[in-house]
Each structure stands twice: as C-alpha cells, then as structure tokens.
PDB file of C-alpha atoms in Angstrom:
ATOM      1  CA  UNK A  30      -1.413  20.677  16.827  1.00  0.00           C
ATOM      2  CA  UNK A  31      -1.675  17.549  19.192  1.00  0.00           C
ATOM      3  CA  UNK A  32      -2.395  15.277  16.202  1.00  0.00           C
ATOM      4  CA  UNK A  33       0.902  16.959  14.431  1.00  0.00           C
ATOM      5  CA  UNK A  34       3.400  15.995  17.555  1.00  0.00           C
ATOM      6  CA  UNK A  35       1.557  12.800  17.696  1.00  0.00           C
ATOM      7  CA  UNK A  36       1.837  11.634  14.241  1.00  0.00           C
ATOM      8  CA  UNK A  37       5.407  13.008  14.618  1.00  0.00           C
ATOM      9  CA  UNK A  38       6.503  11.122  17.138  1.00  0.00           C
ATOM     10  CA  UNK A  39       5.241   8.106  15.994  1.00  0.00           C
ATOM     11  CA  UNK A  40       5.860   7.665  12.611  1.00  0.00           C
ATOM     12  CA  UNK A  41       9.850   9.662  14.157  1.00  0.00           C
ATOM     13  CA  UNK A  42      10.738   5.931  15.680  1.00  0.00           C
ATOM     14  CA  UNK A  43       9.382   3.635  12.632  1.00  0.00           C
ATOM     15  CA  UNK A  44      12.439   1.505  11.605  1.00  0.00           C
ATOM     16  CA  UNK A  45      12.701   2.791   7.801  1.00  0.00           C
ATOM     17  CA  UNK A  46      11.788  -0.498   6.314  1.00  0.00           C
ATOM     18  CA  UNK A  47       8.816  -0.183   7.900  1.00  0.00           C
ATOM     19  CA  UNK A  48       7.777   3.247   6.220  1.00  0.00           C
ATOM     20  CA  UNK A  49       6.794   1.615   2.650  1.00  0.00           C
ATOM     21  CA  UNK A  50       4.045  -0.873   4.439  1.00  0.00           C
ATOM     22  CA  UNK A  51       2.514   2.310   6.435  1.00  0.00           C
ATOM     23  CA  UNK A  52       2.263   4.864   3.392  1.00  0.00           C
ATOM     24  CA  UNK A  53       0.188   1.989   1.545  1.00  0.00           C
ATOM     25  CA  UNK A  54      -2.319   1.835   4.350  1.00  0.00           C
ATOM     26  CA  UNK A  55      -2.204   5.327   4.247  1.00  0.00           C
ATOM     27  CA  UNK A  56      -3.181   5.251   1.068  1.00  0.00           C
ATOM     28  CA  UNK A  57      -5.589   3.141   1.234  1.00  0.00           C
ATOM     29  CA  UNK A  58      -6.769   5.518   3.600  1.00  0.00           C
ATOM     30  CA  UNK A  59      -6.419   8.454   1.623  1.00  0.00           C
ATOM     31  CA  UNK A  60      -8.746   6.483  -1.050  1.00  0.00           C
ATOM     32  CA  UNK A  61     -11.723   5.918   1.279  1.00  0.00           C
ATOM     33  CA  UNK A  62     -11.639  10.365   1.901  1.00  0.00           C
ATOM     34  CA  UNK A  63     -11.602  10.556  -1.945  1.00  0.00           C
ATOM     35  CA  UNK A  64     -14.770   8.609  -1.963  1.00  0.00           C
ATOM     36  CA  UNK A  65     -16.480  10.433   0.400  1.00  0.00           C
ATOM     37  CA  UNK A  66     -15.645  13.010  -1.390  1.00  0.00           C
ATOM     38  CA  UNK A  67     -17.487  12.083  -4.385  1.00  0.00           C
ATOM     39  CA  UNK A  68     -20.548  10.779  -2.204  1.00  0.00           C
ATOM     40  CA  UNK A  69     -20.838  13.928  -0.401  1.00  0.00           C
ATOM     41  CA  UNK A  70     -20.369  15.954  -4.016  1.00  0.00           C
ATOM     42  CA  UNK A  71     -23.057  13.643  -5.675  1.00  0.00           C
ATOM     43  CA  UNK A  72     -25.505  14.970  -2.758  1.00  0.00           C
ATOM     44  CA  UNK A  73     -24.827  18.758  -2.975  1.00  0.00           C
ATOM     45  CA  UNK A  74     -27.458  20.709  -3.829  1.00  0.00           C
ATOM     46  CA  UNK A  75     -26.423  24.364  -3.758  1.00  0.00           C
ATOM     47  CA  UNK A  76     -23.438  26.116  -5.428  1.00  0.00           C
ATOM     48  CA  UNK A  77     -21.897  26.441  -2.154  1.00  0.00           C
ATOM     49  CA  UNK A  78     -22.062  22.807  -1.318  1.00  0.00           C
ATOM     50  CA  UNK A  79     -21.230  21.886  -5.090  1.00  0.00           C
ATOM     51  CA  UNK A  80     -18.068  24.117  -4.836  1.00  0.00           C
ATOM     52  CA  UNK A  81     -16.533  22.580  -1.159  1.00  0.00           C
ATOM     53  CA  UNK A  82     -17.638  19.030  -2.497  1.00  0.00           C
ATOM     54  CA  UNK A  83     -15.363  19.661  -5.950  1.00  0.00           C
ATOM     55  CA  UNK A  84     -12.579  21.099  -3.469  1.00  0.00           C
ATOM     56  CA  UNK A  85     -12.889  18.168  -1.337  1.00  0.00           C
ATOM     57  CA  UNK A  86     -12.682  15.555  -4.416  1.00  0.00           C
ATOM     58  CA  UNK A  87      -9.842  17.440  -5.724  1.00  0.00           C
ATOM     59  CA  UNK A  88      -7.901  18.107  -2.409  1.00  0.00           C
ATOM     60  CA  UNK A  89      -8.371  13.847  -1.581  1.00  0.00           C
ATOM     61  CA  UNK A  90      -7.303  12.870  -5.029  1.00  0.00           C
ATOM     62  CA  UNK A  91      -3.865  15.047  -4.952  1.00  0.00           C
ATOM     63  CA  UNK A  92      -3.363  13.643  -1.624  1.00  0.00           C
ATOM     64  CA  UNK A  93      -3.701   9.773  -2.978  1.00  0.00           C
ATOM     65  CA  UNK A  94      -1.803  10.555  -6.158  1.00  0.00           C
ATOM     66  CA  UNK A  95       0.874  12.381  -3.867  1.00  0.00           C
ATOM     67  CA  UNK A  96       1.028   9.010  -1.228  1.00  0.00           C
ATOM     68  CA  UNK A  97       1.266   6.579  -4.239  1.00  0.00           C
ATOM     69  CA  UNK A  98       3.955   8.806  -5.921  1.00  0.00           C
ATOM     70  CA  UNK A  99       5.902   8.840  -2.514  1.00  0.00           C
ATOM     71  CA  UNK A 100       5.448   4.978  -1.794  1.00  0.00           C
ATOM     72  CA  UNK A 101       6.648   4.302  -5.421  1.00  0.00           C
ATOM     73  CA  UNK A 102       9.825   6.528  -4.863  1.00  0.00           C
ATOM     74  CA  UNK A 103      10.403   4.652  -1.550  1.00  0.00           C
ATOM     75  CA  UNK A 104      10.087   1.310  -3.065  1.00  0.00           C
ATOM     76  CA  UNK A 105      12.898   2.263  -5.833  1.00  0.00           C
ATOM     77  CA  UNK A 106      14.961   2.522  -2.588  1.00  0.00           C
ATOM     78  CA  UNK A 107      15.097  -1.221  -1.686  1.00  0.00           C
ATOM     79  CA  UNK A 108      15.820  -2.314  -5.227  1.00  0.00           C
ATOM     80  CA  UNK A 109      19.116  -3.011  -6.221  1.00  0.00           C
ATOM     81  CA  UNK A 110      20.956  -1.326  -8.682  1.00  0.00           C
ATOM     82  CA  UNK A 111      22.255  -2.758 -11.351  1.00  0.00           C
ATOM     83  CA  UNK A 112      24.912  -1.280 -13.586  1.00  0.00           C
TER      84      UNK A 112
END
C-alpha cells in the first residue's frame, strides 16, 4: 500500500513530457524481472517450482510487452499530425 501512494505521488507531479523517458527505464526494468524469470525457471526442479517459474516468465513478459505498447502509444502523442 505504501509503495502504491508512493509511486502515486511521484510519478502524480511528472511534467507529461517527462512520462515517455520514465516508462522506457521502466521497461528496461521490467526486462531485467523477465530474465530472472527465466533464470529462476531454468533452475526449478519440482512441478511446483516449474509451474510459479512459467507464471513468473509469463506474468514479466506481459508486463514488458504492456510498458512498450504504452510508451509506443505515448510517443504517437508528440508527433505531429499531418493531414
């Protein structure tokens, strides 16, 4: 919950043209989960461990897809349009 109102708040007073820079750090962030996701998949042993490792690589890869689909729609925003 703390992280939430944090994270909130903060990204709340970024000027908007700052927003496109911060989603592709994000993203680069969200890349370095998705390999630990593999890494920690590539070391599972049991089912168990097999299963949350697959959930984890699937769960980080939607979430870098997602940020690189929202960072492209954001940069359409700043270019102009021409009729």
């Amino acid at each position: 919950m703390l992280a939430a109102f944090t994270g909130y708040e903060i990204i709340g007073k970024v000027p908007a043209i700052l927003h496109t820079p911060l989603m592709s750090g994000s993203n680069f962030v969200h890349g370095i989960v998705l390999v630990g996701a593999m890494v920690a998949l590539g070391h599972a042993d049991t089912i168990l461990e097999q299963t949350i490792g697959f959930l984890g690589v699937v769960l980080a890869a939607g979430n870098a897809v997602g940020g690189y689909v929202v960072t492209e729609r954001m940069l359409e925003m700043f270019k102009s349009s021409k009729d």
